[in-house]
mmCIF file of C-alpha atoms and ligand atoms in Angstrom:
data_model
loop_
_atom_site.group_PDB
_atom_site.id
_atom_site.type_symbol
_atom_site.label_atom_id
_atom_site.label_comp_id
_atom_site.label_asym_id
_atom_site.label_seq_id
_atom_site.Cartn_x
_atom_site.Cartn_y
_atom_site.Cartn_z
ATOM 1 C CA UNK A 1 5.290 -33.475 -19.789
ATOM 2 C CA UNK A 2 8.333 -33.702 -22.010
ATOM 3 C CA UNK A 3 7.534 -34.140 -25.956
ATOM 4 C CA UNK A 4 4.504 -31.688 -26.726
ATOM 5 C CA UNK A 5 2.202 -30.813 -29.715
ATOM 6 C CA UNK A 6 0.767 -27.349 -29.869
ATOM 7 C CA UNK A 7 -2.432 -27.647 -32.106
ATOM 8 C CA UNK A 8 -3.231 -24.215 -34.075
ATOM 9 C CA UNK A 9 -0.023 -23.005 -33.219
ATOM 10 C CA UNK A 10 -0.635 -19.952 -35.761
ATOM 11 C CA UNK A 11 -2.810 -18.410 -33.939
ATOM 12 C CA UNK A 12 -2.937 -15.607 -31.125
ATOM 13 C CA UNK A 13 -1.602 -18.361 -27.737
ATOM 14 C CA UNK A 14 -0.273 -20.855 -29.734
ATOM 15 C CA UNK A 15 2.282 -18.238 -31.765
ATOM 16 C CA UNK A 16 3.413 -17.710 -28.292
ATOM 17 C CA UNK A 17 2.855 -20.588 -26.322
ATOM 18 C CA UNK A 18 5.152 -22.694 -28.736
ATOM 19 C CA UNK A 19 8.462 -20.314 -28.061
ATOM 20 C CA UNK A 20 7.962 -20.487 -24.379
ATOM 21 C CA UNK A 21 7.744 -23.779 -23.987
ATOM 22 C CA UNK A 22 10.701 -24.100 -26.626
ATOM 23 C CA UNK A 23 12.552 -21.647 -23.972
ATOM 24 C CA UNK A 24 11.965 -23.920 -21.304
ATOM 25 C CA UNK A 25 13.226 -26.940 -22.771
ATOM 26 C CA UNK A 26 10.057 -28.634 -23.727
ATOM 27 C CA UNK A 27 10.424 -30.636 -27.362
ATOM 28 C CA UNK A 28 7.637 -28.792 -28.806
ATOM 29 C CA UNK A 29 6.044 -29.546 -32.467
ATOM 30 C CA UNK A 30 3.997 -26.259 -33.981
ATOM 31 C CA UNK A 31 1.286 -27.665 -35.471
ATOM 32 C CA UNK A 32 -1.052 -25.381 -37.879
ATOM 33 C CA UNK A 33 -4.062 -26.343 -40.072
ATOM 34 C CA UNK A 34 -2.106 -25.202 -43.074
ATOM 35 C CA UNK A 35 -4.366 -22.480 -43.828
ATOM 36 C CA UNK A 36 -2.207 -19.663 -41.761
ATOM 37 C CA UNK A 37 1.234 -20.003 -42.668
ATOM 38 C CA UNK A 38 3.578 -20.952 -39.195
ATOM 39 C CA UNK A 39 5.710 -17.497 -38.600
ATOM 40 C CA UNK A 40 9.714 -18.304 -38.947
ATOM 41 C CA UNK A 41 10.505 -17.818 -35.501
ATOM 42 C CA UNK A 42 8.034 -20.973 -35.092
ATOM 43 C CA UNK A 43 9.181 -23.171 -37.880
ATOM 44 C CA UNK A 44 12.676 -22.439 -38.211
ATOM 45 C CA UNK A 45 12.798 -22.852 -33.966
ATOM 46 C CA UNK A 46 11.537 -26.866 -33.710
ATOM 47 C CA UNK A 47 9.497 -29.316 -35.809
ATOM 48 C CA UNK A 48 6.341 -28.451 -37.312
ATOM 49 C CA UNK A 49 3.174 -30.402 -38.820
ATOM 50 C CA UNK A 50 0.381 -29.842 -40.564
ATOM 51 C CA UNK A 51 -2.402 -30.736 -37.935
ATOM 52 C CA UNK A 52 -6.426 -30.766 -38.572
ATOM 53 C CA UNK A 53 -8.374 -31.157 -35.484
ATOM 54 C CA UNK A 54 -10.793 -32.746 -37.095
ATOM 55 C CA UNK A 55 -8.505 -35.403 -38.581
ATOM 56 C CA UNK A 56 -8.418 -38.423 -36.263
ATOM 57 C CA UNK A 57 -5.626 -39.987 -38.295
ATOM 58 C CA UNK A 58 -3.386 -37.775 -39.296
ATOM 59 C CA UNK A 59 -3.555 -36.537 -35.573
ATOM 60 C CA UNK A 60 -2.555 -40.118 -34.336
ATOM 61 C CA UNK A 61 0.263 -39.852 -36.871
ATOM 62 C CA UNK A 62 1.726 -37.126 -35.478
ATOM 63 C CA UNK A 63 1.612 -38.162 -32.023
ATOM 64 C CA UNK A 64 3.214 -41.203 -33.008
ATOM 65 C CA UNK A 65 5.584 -40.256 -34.793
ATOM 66 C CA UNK A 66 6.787 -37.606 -32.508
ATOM 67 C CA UNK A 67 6.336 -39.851 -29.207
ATOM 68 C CA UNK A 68 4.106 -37.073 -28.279
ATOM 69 C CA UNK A 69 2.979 -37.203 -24.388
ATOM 70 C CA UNK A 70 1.393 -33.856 -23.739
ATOM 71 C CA UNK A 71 -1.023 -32.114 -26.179
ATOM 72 C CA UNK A 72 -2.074 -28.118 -25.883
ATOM 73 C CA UNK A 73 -5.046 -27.518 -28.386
ATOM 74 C CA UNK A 74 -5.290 -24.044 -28.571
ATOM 75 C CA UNK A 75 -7.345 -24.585 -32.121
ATOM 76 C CA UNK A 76 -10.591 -22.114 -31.465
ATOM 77 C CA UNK A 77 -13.764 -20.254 -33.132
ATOM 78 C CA UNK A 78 -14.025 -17.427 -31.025
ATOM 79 C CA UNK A 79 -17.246 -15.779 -29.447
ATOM 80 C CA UNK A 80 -18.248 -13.296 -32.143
ATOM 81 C CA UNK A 81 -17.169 -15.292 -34.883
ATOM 82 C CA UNK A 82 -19.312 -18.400 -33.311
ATOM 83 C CA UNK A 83 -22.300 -16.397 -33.814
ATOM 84 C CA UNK A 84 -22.293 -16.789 -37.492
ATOM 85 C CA UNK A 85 -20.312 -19.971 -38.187
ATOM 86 C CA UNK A 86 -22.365 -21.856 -35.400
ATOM 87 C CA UNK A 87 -21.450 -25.234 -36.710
ATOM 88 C CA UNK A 88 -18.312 -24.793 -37.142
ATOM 89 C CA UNK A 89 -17.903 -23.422 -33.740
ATOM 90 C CA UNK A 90 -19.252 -26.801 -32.444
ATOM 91 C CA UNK A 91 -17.409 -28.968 -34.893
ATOM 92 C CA UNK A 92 -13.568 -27.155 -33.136
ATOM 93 C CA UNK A 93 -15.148 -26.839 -29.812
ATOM 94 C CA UNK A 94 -16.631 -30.363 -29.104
ATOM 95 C CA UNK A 95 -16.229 -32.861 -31.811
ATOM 96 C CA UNK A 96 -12.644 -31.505 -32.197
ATOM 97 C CA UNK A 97 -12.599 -31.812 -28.397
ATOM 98 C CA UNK A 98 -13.951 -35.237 -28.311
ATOM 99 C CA UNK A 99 -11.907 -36.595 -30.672
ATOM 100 C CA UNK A 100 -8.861 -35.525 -29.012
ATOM 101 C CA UNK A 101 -9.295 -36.865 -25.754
ATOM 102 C CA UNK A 102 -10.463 -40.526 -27.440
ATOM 103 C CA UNK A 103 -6.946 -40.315 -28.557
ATOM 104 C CA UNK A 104 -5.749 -39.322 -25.173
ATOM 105 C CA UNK A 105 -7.421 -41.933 -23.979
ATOM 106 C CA UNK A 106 -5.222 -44.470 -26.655
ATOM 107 C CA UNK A 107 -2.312 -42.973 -26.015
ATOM 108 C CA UNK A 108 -1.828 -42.177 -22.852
ATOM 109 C CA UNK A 109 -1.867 -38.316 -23.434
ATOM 110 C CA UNK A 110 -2.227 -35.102 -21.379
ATOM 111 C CA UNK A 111 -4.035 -32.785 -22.768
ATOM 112 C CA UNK A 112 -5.035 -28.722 -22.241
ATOM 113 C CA UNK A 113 -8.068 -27.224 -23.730
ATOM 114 C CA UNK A 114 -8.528 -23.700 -23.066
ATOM 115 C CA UNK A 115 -11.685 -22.437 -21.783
ATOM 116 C CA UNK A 116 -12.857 -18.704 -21.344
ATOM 117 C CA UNK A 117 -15.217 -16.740 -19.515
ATOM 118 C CA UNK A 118 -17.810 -17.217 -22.654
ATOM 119 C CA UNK A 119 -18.702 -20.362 -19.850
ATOM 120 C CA UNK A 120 -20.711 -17.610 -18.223
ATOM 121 C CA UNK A 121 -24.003 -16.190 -19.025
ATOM 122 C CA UNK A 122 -26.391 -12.908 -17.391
ATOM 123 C CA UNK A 123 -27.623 -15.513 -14.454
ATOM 124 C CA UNK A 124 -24.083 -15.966 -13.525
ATOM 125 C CA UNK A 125 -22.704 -13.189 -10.439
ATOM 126 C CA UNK A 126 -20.771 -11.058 -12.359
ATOM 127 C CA UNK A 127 -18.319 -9.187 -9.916
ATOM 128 C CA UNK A 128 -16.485 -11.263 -8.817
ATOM 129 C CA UNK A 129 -17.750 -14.618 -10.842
ATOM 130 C CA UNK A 130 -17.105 -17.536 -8.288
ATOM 131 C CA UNK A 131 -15.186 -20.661 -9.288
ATOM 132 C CA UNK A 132 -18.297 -22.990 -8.845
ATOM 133 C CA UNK A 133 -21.242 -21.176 -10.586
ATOM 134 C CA UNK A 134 -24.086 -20.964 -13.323
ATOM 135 C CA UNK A 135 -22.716 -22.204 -16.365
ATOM 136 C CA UNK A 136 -25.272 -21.090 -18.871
ATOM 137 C CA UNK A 137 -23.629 -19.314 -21.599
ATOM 138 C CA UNK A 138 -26.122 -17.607 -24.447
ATOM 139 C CA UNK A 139 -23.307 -17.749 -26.671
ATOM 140 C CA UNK A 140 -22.544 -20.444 -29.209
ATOM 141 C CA UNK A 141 -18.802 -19.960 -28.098
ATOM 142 C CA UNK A 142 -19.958 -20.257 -24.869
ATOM 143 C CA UNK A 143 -21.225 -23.684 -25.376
ATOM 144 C CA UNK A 144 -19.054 -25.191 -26.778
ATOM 145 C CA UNK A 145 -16.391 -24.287 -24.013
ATOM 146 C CA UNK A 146 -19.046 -25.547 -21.009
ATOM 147 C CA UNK A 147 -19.227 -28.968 -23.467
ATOM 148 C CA UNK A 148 -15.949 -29.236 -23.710
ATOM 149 C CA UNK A 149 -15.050 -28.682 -19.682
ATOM 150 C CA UNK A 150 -17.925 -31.454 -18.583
ATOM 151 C CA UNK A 151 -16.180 -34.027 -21.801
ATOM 152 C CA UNK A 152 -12.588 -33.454 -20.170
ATOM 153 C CA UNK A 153 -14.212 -33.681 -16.579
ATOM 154 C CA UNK A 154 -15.784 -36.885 -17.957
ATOM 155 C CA UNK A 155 -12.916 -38.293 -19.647
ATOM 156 C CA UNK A 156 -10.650 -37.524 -16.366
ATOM 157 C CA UNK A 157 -13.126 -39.591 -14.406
ATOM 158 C CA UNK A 158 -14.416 -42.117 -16.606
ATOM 159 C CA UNK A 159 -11.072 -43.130 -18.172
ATOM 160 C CA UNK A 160 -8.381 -41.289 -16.300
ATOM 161 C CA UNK A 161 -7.486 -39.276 -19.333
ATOM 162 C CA UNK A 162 -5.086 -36.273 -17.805
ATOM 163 C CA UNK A 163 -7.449 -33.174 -19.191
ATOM 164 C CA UNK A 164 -6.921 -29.842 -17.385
ATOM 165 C CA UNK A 165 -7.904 -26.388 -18.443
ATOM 166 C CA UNK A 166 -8.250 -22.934 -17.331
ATOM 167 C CA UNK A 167 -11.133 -20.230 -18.315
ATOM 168 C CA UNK A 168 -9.233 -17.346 -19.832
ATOM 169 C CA UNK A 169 -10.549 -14.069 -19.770
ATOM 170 C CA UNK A 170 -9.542 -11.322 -22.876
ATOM 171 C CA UNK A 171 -6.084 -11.873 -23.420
ATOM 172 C CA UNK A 172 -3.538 -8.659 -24.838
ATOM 173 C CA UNK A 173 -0.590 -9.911 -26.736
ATOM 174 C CA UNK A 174 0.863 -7.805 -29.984
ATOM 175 C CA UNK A 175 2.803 -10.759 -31.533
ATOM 176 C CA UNK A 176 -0.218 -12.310 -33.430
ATOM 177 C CA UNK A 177 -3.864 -10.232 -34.032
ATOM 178 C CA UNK A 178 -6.683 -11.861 -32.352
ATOM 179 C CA UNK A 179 -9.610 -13.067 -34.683
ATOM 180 C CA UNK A 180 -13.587 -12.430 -33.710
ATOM 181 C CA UNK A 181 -13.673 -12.335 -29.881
ATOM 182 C CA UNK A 182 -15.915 -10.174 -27.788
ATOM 183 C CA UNK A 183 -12.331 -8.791 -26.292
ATOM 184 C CA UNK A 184 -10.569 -8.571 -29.300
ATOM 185 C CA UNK A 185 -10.676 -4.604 -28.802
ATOM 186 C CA UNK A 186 -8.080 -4.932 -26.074
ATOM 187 C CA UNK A 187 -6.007 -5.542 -28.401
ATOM 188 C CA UNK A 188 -7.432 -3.718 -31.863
ATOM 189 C CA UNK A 189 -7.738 -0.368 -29.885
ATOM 190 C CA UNK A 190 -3.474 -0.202 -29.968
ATOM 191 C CA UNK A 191 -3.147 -0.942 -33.264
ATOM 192 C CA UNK A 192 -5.809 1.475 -34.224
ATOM 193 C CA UNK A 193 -4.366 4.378 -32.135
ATOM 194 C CA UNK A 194 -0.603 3.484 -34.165
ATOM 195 C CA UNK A 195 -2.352 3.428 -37.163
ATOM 196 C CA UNK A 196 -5.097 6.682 -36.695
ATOM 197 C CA UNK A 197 -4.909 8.179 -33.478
ATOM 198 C CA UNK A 198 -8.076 7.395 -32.569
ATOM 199 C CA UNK A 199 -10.804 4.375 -31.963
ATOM 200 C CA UNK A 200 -14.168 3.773 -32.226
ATOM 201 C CA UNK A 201 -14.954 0.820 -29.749
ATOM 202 C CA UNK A 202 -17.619 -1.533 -30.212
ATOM 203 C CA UNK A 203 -18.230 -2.184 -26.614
ATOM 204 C CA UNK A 204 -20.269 0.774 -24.595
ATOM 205 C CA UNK A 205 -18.590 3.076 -22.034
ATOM 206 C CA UNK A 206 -17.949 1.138 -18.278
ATOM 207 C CA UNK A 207 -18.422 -2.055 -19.759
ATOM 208 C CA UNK A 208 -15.862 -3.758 -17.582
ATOM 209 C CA UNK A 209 -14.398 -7.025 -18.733
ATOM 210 C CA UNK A 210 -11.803 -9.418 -16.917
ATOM 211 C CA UNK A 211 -8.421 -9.569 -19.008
ATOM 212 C CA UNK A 212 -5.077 -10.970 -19.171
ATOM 213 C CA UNK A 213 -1.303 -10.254 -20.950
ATOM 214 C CA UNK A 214 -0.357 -13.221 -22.795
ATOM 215 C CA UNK A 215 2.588 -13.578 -20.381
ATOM 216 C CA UNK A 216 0.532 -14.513 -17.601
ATOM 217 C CA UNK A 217 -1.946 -16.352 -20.068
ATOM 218 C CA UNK A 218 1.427 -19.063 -21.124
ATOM 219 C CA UNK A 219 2.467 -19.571 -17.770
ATOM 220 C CA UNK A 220 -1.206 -20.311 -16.179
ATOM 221 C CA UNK A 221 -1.546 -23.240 -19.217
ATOM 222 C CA UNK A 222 2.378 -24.381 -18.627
ATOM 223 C CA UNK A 223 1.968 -24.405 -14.731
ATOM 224 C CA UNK A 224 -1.536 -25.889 -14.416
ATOM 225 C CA UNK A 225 -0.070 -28.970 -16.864
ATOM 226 C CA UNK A 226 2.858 -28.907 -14.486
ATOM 227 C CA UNK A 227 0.961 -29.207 -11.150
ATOM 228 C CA UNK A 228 0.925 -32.181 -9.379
ATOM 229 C CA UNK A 229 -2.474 -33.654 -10.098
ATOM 230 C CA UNK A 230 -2.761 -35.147 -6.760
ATOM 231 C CA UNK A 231 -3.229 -31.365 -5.357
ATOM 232 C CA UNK A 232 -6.124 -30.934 -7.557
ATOM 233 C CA UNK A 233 -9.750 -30.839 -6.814
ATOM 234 C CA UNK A 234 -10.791 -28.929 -9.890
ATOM 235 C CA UNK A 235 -9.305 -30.091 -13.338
ATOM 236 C CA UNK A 236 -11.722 -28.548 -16.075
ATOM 237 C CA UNK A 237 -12.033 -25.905 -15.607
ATOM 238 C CA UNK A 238 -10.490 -22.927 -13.303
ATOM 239 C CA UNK A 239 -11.066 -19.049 -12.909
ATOM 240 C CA UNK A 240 -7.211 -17.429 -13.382
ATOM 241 C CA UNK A 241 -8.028 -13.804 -12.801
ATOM 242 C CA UNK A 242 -5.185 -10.688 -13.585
ATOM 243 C CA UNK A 243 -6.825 -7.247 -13.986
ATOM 244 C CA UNK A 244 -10.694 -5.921 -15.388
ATOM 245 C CA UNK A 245 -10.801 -2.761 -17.579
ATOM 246 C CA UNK A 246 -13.346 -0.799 -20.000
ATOM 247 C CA UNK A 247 -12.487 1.105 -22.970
ATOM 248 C CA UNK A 248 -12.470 4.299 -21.304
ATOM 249 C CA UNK A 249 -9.482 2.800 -19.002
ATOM 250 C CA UNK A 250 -7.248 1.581 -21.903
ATOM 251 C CA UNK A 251 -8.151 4.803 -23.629
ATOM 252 C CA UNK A 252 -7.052 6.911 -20.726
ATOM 253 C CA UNK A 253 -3.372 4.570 -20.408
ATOM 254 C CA UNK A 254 -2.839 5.255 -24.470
ATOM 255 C CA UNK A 255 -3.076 9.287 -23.604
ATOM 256 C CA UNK A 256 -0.456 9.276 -21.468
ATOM 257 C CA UNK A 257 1.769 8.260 -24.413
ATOM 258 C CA UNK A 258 -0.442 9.572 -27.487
ATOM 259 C CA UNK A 259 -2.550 12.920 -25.765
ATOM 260 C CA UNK A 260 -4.325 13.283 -28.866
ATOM 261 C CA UNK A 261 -5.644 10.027 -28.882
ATOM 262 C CA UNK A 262 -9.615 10.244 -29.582
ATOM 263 C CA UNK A 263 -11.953 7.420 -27.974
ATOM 264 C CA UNK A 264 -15.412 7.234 -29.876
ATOM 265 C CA UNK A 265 -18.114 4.671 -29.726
ATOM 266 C CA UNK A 266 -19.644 2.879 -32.091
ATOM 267 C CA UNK A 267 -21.582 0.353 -30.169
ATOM 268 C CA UNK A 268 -22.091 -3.483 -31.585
ATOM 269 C CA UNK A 269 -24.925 -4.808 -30.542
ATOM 270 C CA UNK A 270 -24.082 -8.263 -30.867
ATOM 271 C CA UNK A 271 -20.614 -7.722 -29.103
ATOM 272 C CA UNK A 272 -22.439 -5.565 -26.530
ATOM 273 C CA UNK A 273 -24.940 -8.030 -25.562
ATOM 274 C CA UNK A 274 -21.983 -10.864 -25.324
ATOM 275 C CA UNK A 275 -20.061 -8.378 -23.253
ATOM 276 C CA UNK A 276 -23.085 -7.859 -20.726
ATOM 277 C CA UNK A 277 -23.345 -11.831 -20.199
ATOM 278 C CA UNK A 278 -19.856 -12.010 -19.052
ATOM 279 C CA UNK A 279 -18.107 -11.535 -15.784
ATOM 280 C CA UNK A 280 -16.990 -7.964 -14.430
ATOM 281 C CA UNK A 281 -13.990 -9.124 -12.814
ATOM 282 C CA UNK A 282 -13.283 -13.299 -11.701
ATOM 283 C CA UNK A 283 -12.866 -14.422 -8.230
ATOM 284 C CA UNK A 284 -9.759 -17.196 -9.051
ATOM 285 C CA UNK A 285 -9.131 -18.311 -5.096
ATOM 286 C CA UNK A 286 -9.044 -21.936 -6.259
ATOM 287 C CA UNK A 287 -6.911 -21.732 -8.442
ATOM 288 C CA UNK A 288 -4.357 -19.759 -6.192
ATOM 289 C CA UNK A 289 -4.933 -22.745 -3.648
ATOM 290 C CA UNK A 290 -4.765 -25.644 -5.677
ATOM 291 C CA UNK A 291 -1.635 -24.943 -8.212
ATOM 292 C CA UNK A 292 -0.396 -21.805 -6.562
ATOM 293 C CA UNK A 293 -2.142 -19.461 -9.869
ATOM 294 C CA UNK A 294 -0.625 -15.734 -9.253
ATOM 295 C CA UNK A 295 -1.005 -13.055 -11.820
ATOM 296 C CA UNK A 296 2.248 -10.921 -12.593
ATOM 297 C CA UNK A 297 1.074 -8.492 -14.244
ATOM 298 C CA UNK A 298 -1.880 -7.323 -12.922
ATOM 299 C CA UNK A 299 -3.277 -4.063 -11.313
ATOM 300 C CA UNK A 300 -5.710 -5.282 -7.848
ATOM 301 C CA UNK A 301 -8.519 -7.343 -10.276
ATOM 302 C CA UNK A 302 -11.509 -5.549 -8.419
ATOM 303 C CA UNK A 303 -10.232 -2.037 -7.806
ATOM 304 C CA UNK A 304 -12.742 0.170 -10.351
ATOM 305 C CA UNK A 305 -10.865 3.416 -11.118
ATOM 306 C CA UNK A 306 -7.503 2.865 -10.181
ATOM 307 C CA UNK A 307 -5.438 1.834 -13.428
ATOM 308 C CA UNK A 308 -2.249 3.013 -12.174
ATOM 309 C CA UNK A 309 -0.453 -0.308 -12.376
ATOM 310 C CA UNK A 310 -2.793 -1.503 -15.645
ATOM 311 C CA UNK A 311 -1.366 1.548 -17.327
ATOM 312 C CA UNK A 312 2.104 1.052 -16.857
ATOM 313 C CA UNK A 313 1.229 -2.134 -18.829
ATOM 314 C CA UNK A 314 -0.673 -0.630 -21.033
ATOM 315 C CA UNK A 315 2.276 1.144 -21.778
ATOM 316 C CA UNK A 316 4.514 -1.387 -22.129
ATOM 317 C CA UNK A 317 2.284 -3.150 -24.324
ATOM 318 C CA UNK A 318 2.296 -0.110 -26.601
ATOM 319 C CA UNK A 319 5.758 -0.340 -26.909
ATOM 320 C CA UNK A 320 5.817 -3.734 -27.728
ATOM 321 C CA UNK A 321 3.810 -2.955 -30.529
ATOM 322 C CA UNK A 322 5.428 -0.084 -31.921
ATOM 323 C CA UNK A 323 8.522 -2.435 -31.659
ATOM 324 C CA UNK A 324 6.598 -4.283 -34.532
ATOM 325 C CA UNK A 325 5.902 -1.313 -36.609
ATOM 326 C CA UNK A 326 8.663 0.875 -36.803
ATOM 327 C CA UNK A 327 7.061 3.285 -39.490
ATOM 328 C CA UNK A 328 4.327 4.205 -37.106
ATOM 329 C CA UNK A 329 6.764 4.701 -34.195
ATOM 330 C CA UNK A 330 8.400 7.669 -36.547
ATOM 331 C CA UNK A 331 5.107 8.993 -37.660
ATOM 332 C CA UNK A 332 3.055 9.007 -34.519
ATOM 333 C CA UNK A 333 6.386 9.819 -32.826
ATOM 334 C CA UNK A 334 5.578 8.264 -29.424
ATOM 335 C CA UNK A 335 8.962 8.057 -28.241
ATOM 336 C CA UNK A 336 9.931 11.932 -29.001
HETATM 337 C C1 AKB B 1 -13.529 -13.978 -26.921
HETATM 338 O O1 AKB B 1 -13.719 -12.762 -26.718
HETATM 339 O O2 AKB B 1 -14.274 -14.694 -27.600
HETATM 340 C C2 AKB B 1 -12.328 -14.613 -26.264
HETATM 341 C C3 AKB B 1 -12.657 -15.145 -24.922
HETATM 342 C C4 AKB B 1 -12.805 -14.243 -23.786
HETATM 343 O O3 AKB B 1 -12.784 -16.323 -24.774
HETATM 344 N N1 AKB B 1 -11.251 -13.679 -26.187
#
């Protein structure tokens, strides 16, 4: 892995996988569609291109012109947005997915497709969710991701093509807003407690749902590409497990900081329903064996009730995002 393109590089990972793997000394073109513009930090830090998926051609271009070797397409339609833009969903998911690893294929590329836990589906065991399980997602999302593991599985063994992925569970970051995932209220319920002081959370009470900072979400992608292949059994796709919350949990780690806070529900039955289908908590042995996967930041995955550690980052996390919003830091006046 040396010269890398990070496809839709303007959204939630690729924002931040692009300055990490700048950091680490990785030649590393941010690529976006061209519909969200690239943040500063990204284009001002290393080259940038306009990138579409979809665009056999001008994808080739790029690669050539860059000498690219490695490719992370973090381009996705997530779960709840899948729902109602089904074909579109398919078109990113699998032809986009298709077409990328012909051109691996070509060229000689690596390449890292995320998956997620939308894999999963209500016949799947839920707590913990084994490595080597039912597949059979209800979710056009969900799909999409299981078509996309069995093409890079197929590519790997039919042509050799280097595809390797991992399934991510709900990932917290503050740097970019996530866009129509079941999980997305991770993330929304901080902003919403800045903003208002209080949340009303689509998912129901206890509904328990493995997650991930974004930390720990760069460095499984970045050290699964960097693992020696030869130590790998499993290449598309593996469990990487951290911590499992429910709204009630985050709510209760956002009081400690913010008393006043006010948890509500307003449940979303289409969200709900997702929610239900997915793992509890995932069981990611194999990928502790095979590339060494460990979690920093996470609080004992399958301990139900105690938060203690998930709070402190919970915390921290709130503090990263009052970093970014320095008006609501003196109005909600967290740090008094
Ligand atoms: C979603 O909720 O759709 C994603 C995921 C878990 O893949 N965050």
């Amino acid at each position: 892995m040396k010269n890398i393109l990070v496809i839709g590089a303007a959204g939630q990972i690729g924002s931040e996988l692009v300055p990490e793997l700048r950091r680490r000394g990785y030649m590393t073109v941010a690529a976006g569609s061209g519909r969200t513009p690239l943040t500063a930090a990204l284009s001002e830090g290393g080259p940038t291109a306009v990138v579409n998926l979809l665009d056999a051609d001008g994808l080739r271009r790029t690669v050539e012109h860059y000498a690219i070797d490695t490719i992370f397409n973090m381009a996705a339609i997530l779960s709840a947005v899948g729902e109602s833009k089904p074909m579109t969903a398919w078109n990113i998911g699998v032809n986009g997915v298709i077409g990328l690893l012909e051109l691996a294929r070509d060229k000689n590329l690596s390449v890292f497709t995320p998956s997620s836990i939308g894999v999963f589906g209500p016949e799947t065991p839920h707590d913990p969710t084994p490595q080597d399980t039912v597949c059979r997602p209800r979710t056009m999302y969900g799909i999409t991701k299981v078509a996309g593991e069995l093409l890079s599985d197929y590519y790997r063994a039919k042509y050799g093509v280097d595809a390797r992925s991992v399934r991510y569970p709900g990932l917290i970051s503050h740097v970019t807003p996530p866009g129509g995932g079941t999980t997305d209220y991770a993330v929304d319920i901080y902003w919403k407690a800045v903003e208002h002081g209080r949340y009303a959370s689509p998912l129901a009470e206890g509904t328990r749902l493995p997650m991930m900072f974004m930390a720990d979400a760069l460095r499984a992608a970045i050290e699964l590409m960097e693992a020696d292949a030869s130590r790998l059994r499993h290449f598309n796709s593996f469990n990487v497990g951290a911590m499992s919350f429910a709204p009630e949990d985050v709510a209760a780690s956002i009081r400690r900081r913010m008393p006043g806070f006010e948890l509500t529900y307003e449940v979303n039955p289409l969200l709900q329903g997702i929610a239900e289908s997915w793992p509890d908590a995932l069981d990611d042995t194999t990928a502790r064996e095979e590339w060494d996967w460990k979690p920093r930041r996470n609080d004992g995955r399958h301990a139900r009730g105690d938060l203690r550690k998930a709070r402190r980052k919970v915390r921290a996390q709130l503090s990263g995002l009052m970093n970014r919003k320095p008006a609501f830091i003196a109005n909600a006046g967290f740090l008094a």
